[in-house]
GROMACS .gro file of N, CA, C and O in nm:
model
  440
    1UNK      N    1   0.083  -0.118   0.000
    1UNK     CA    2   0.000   0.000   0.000
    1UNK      C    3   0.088   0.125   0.000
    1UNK      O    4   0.182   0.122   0.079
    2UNK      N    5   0.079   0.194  -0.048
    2UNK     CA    6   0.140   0.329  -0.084
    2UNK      C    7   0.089   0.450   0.006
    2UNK      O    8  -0.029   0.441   0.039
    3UNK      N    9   0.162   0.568   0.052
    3UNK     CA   10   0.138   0.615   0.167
    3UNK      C   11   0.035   0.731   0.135
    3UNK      O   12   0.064   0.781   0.026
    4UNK      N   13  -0.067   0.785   0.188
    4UNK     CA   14  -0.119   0.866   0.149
    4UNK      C   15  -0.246   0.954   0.248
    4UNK      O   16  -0.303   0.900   0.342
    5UNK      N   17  -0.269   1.072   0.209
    5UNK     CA   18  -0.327   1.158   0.292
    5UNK      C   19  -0.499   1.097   0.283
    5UNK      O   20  -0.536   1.069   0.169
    6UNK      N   21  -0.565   1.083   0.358
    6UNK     CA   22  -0.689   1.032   0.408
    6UNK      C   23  -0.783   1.186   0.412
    6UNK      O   24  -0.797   1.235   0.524
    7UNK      N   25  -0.815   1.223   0.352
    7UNK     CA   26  -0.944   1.325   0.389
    7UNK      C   27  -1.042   1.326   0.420
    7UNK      O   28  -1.117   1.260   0.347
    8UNK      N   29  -1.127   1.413   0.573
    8UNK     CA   30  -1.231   1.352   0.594
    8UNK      C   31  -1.299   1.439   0.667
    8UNK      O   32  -1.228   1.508   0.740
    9UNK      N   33  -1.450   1.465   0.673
    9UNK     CA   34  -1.501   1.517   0.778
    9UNK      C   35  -1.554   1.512   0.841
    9UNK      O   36  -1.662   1.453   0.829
   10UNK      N   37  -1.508   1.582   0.976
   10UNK     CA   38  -1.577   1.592   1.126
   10UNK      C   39  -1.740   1.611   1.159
   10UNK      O   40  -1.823   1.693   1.117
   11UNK      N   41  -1.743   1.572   1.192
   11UNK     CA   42  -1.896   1.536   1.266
   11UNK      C   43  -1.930   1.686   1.272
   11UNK      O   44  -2.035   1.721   1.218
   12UNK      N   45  -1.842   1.793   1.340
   12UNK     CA   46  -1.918   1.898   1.288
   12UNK      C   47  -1.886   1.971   1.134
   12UNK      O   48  -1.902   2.093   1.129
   13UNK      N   49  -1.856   1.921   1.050
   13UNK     CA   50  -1.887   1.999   0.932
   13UNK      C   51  -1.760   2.052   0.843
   13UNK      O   52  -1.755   2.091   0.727
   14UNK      N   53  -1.603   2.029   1.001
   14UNK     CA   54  -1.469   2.030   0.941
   14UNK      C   55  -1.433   1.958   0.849
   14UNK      O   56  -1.490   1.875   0.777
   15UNK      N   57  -1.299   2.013   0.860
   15UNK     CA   58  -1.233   1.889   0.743
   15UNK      C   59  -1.095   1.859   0.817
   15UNK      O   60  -1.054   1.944   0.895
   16UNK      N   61  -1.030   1.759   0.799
   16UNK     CA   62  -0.930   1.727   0.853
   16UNK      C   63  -0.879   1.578   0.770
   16UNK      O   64  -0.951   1.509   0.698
   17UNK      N   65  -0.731   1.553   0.806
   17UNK     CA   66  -0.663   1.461   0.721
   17UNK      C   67  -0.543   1.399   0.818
   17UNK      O   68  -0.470   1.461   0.896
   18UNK      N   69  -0.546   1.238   0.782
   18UNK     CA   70  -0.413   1.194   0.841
   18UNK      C   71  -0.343   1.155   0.718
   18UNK      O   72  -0.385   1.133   0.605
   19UNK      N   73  -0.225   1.153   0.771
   19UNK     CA   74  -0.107   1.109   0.653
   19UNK      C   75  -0.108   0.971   0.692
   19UNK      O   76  -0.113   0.954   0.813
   20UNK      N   77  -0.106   0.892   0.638
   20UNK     CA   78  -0.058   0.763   0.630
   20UNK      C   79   0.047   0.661   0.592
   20UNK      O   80   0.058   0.667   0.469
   21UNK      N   81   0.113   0.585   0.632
   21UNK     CA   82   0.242   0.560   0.604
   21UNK      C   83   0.180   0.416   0.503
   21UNK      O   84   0.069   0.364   0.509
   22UNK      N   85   0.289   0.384   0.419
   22UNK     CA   86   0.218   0.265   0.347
   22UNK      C   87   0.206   0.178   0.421
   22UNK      O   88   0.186   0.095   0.333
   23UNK      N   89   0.199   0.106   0.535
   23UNK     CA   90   0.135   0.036   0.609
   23UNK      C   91   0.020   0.038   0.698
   23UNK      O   92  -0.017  -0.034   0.791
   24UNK      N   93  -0.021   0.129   0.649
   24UNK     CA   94  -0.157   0.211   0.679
   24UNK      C   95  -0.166   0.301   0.817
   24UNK      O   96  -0.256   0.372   0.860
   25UNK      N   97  -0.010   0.262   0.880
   25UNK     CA   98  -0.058   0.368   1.038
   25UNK      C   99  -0.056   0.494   1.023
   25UNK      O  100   0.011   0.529   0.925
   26UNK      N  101  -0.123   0.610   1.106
   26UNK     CA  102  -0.106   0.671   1.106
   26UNK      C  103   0.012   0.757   1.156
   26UNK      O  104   0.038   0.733   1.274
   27UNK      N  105   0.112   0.878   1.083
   27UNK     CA  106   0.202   0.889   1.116
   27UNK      C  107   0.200   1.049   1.166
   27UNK      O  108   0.279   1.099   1.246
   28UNK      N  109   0.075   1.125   1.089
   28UNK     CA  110   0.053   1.256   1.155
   28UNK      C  111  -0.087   1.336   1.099
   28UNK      O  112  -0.119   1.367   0.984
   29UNK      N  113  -0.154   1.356   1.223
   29UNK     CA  114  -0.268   1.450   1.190
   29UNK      C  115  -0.297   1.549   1.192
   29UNK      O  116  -0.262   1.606   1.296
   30UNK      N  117  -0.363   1.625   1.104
   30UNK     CA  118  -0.384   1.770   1.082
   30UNK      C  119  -0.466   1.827   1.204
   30UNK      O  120  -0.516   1.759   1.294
   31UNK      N  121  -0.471   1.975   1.190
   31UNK     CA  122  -0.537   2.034   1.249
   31UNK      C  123  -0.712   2.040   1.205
   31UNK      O  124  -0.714   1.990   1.093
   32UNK      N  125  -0.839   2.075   1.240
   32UNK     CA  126  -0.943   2.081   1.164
   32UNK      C  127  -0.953   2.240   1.103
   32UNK      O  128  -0.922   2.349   1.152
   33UNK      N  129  -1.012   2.201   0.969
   33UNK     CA  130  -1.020   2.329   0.853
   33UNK      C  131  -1.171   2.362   0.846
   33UNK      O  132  -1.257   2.282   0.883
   34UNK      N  133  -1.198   2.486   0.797
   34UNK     CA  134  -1.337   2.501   0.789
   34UNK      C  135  -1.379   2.440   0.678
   34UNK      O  136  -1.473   2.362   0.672
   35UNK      N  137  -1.299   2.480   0.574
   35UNK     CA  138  -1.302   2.469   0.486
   35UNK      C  139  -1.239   2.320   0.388
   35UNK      O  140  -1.124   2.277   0.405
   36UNK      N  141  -1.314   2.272   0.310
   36UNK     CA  142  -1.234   2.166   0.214
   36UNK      C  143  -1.125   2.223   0.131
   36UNK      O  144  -1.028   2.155   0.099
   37UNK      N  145  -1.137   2.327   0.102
   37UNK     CA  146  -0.998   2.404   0.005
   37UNK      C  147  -0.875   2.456   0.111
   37UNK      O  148  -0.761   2.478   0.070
   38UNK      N  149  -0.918   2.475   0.269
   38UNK     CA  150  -0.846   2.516   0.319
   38UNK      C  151  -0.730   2.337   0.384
   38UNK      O  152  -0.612   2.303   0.397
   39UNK      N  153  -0.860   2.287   0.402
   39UNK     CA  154  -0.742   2.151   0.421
   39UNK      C  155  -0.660   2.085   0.314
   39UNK      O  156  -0.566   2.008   0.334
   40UNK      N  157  -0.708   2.129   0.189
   40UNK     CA  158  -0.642   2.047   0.064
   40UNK      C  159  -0.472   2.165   0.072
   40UNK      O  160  -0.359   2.118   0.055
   41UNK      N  161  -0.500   2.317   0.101
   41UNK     CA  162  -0.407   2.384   0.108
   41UNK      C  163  -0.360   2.366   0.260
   41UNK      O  164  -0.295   2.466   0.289
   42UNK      N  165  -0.365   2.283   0.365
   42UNK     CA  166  -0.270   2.225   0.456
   42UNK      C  167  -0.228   2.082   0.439
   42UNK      O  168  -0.162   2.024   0.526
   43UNK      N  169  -0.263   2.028   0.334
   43UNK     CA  170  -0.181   1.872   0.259
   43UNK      C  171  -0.069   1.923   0.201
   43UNK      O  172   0.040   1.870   0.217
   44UNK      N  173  -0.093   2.071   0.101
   44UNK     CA  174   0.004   2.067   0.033
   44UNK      C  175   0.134   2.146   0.118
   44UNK      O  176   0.252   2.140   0.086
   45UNK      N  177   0.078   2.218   0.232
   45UNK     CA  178   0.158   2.244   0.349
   45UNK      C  179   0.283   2.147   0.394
   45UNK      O  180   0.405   2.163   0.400
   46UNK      N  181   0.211   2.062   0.418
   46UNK     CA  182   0.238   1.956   0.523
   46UNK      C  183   0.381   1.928   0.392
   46UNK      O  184   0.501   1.948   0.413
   47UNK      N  185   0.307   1.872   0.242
   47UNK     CA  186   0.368   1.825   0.140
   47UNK      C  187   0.542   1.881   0.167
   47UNK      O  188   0.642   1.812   0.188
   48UNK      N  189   0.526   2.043   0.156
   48UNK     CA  190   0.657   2.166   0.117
   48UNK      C  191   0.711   2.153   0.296
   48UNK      O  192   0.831   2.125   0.289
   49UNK      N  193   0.676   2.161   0.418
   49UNK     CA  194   0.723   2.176   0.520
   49UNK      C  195   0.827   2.102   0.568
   49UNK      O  196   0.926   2.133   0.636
   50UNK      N  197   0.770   1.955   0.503
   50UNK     CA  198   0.805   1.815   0.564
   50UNK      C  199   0.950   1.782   0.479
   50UNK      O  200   1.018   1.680   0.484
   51UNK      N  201   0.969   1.906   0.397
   51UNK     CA  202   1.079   1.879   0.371
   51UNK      C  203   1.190   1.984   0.392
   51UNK      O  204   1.300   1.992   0.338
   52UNK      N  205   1.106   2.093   0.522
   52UNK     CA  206   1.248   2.208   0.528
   52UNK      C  207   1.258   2.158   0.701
   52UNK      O  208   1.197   2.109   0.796
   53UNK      N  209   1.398   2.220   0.649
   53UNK     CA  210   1.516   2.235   0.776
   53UNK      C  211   1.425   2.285   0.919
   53UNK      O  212   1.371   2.396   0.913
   54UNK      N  213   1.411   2.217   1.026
   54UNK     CA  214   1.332   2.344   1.154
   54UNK      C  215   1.228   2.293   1.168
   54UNK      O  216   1.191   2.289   1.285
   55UNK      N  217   1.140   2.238   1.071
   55UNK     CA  218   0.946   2.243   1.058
   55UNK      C  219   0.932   2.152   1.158
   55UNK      O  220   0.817   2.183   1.190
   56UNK      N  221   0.971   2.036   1.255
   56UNK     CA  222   0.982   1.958   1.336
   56UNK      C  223   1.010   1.987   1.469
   56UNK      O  224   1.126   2.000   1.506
   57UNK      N  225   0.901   2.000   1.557
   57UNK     CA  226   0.978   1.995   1.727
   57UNK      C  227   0.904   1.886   1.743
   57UNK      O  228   0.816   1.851   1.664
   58UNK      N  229   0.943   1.815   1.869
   58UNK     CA  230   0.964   1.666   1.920
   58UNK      C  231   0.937   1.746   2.066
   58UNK      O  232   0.986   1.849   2.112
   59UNK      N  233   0.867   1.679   2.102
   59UNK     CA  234   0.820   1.737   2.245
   59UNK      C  235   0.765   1.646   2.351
   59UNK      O  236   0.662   1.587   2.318
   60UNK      N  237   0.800   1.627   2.441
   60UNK     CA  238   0.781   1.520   2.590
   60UNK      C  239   0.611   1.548   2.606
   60UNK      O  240   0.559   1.652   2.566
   61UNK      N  241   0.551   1.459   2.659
   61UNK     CA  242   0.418   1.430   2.660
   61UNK      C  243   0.423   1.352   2.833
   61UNK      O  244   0.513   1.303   2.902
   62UNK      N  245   0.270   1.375   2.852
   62UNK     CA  246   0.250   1.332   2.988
   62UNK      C  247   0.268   1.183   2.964
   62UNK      O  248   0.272   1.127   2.854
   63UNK      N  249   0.280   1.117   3.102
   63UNK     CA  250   0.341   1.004   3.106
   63UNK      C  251   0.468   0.920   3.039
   63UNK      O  252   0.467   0.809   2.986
   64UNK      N  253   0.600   1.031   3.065
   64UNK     CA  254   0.712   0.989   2.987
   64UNK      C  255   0.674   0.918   2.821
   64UNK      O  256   0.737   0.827   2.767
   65UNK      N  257   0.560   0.989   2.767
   65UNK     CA  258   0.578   0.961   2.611
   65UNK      C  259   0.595   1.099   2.543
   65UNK      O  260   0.546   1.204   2.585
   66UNK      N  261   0.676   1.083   2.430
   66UNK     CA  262   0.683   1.179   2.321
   66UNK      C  263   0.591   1.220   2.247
   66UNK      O  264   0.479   1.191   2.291
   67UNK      N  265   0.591   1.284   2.137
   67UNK     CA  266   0.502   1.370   2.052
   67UNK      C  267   0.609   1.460   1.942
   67UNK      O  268   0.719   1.493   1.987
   68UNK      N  269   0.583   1.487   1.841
   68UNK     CA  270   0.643   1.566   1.718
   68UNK      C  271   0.511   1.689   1.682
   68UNK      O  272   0.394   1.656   1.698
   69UNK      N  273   0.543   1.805   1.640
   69UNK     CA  274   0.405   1.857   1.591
   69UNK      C  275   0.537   1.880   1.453
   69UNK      O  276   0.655   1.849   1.439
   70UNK      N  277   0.405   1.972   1.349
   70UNK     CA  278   0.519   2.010   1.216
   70UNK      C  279   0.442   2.108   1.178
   70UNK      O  280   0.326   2.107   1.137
   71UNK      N  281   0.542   2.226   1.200
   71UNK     CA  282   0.475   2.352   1.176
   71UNK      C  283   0.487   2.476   1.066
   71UNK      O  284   0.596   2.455   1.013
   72UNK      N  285   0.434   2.585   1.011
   72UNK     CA  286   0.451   2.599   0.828
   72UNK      C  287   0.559   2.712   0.881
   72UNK      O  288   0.550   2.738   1.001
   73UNK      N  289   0.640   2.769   0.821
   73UNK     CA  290   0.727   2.896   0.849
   73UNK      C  291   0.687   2.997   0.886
   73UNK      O  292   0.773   3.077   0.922
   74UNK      N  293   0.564   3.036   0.894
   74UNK     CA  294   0.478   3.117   0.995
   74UNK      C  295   0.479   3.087   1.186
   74UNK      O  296   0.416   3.149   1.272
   75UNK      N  297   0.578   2.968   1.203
   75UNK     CA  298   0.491   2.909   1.323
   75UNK      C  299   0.382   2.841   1.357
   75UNK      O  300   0.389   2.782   1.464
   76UNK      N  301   0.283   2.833   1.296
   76UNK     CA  302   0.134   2.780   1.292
   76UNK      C  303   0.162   2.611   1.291
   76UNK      O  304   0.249   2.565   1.217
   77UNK      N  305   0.073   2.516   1.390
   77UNK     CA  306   0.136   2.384   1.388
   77UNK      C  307   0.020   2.388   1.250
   77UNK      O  308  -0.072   2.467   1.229
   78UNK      N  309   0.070   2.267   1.169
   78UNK     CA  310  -0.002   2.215   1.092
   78UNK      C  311  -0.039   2.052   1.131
   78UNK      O  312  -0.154   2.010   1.144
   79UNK      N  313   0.015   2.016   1.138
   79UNK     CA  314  -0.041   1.832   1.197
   79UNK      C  315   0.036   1.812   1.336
   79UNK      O  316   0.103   1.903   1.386
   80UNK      N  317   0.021   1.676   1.397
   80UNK     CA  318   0.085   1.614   1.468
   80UNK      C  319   0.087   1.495   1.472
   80UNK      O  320   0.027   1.433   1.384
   81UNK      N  321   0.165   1.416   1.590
   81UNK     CA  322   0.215   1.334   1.577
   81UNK      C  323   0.128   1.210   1.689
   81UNK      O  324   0.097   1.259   1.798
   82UNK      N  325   0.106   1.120   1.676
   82UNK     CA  326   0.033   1.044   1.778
   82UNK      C  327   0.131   1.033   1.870
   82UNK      O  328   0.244   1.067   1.835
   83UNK      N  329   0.108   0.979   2.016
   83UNK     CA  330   0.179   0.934   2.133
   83UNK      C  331   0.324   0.812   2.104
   83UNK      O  332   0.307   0.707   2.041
   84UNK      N  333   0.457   0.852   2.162
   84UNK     CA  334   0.538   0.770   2.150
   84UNK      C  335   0.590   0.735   2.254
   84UNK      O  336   0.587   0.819   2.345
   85UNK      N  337   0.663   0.591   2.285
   85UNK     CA  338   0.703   0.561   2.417
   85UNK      C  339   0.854   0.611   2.432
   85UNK      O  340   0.906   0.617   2.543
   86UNK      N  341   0.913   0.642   2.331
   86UNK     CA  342   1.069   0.658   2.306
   86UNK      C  343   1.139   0.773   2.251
   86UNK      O  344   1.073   0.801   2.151
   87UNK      N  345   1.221   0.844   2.258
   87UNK     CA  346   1.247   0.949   2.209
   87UNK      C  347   1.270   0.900   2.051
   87UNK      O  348   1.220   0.939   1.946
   88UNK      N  349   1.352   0.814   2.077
   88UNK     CA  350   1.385   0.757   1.914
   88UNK      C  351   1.283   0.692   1.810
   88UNK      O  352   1.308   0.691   1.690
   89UNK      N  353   1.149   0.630   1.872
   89UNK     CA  354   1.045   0.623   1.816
   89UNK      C  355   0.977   0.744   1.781
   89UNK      O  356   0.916   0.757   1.675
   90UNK      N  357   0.986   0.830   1.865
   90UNK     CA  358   0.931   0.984   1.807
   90UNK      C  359   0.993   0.982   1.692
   90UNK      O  360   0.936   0.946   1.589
   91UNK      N  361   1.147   1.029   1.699
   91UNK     CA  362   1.232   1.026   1.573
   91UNK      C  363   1.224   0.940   1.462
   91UNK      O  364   1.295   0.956   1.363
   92UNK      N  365   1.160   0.869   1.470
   92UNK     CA  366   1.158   0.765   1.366
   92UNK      C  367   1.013   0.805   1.302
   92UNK      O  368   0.996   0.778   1.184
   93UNK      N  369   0.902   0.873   1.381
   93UNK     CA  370   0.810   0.904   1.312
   93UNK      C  371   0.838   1.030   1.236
   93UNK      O  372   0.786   1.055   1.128
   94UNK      N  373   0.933   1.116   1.304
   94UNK     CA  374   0.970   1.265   1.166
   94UNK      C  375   1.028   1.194   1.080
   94UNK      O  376   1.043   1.270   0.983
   95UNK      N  377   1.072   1.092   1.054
   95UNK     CA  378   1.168   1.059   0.943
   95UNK      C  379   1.076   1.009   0.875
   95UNK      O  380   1.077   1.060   0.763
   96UNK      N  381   0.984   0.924   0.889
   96UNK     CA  382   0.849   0.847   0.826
   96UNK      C  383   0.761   0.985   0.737
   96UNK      O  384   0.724   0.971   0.620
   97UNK      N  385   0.747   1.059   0.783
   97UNK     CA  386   0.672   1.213   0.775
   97UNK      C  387   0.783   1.267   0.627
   97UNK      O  388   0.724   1.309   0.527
   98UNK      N  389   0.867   1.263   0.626
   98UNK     CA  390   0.956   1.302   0.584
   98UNK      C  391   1.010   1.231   0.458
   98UNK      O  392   1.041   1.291   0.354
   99UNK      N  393   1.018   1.056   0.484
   99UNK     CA  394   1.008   1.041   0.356
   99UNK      C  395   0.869   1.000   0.260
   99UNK      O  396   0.882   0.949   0.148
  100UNK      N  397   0.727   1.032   0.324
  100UNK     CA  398   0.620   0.978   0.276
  100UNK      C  399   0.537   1.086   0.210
  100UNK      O  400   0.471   1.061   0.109
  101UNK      N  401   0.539   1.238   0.280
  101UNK     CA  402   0.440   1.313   0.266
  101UNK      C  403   0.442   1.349   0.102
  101UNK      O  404   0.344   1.359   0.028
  102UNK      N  405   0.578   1.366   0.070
  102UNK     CA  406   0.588   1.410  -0.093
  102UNK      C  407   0.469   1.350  -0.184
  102UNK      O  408   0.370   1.399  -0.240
  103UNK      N  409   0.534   1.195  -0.171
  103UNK     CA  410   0.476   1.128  -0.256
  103UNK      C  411   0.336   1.069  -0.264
  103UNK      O  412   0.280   1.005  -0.353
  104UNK      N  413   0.283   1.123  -0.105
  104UNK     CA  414   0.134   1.035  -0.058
  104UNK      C  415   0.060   1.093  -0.191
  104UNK      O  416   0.091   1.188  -0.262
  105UNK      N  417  -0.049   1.000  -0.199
  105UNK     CA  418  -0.197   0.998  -0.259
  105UNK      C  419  -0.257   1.087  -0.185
  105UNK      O  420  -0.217   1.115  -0.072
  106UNK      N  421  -0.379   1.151  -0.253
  106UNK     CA  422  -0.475   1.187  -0.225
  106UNK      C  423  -0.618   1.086  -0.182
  106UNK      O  424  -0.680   1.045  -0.280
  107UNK      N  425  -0.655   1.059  -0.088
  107UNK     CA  426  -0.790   0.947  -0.076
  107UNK      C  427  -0.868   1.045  -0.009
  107UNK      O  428  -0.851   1.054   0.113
  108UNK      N  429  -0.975   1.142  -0.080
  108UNK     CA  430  -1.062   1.187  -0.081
  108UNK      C  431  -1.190   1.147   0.008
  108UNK      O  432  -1.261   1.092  -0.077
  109UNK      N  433  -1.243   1.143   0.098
  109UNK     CA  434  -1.367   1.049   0.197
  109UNK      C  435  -1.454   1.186   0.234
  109UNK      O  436  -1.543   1.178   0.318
  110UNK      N  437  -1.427   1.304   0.171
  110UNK     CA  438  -1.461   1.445   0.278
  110UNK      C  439  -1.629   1.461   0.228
  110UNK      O  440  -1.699   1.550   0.277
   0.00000   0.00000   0.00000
């Protein structure tokens, strides 16, 4: 399976998207958009970010687990990262982010 962005909307009326790694986990989720044009323009965010220098903090989470958010050159987070037990499993999810987002699919569900 090939890695790709999931689009979808929220029960109230948002829109929001996970990236998906080709093994289908999830590797990072967006923020919610009002808009469907505004989340398709935080895929292609995510797309250009995930590949500059900085866009990555890695951040400690309650109960000694990690977390990554990835944010656009404005500062603004754009997705995050689910719960990790390891610093280096965090790290291993920016690198996943990093080599998948370019190339993900679009899978449309919104």
């Amino acid at each position: 399976m090939a890695s790709k962005f999931h689009l979808k909307t929220a029960k109230d009326g948002q829109f929001h998207f996970n990236l998906l790694a080709g093994n289908g986990e999830v590797i990072l989720t967006s923020e919610l958009y009002k808009s469907k044009a505004s989340a398709l323009n935080g895929i292609a965010s995510v797309r250009n970010n995930s590949q500059r220098e900085g866009a990555f903090e890695s951040k400690p989470a309650a109960g000694d687990k990690f977390h990554f958010v990835l944010k656009a050159t404005n500062g603004q987070v754009i997705g995050q990262s689910q719960l990790y037990a390891s610093q280096s499993g965090c790290d291993n999810g920016v690198e996943s982010v990093k080599r998948n987002a370019v190339s993900a699919v679009l899978q449309d569900d919104s």
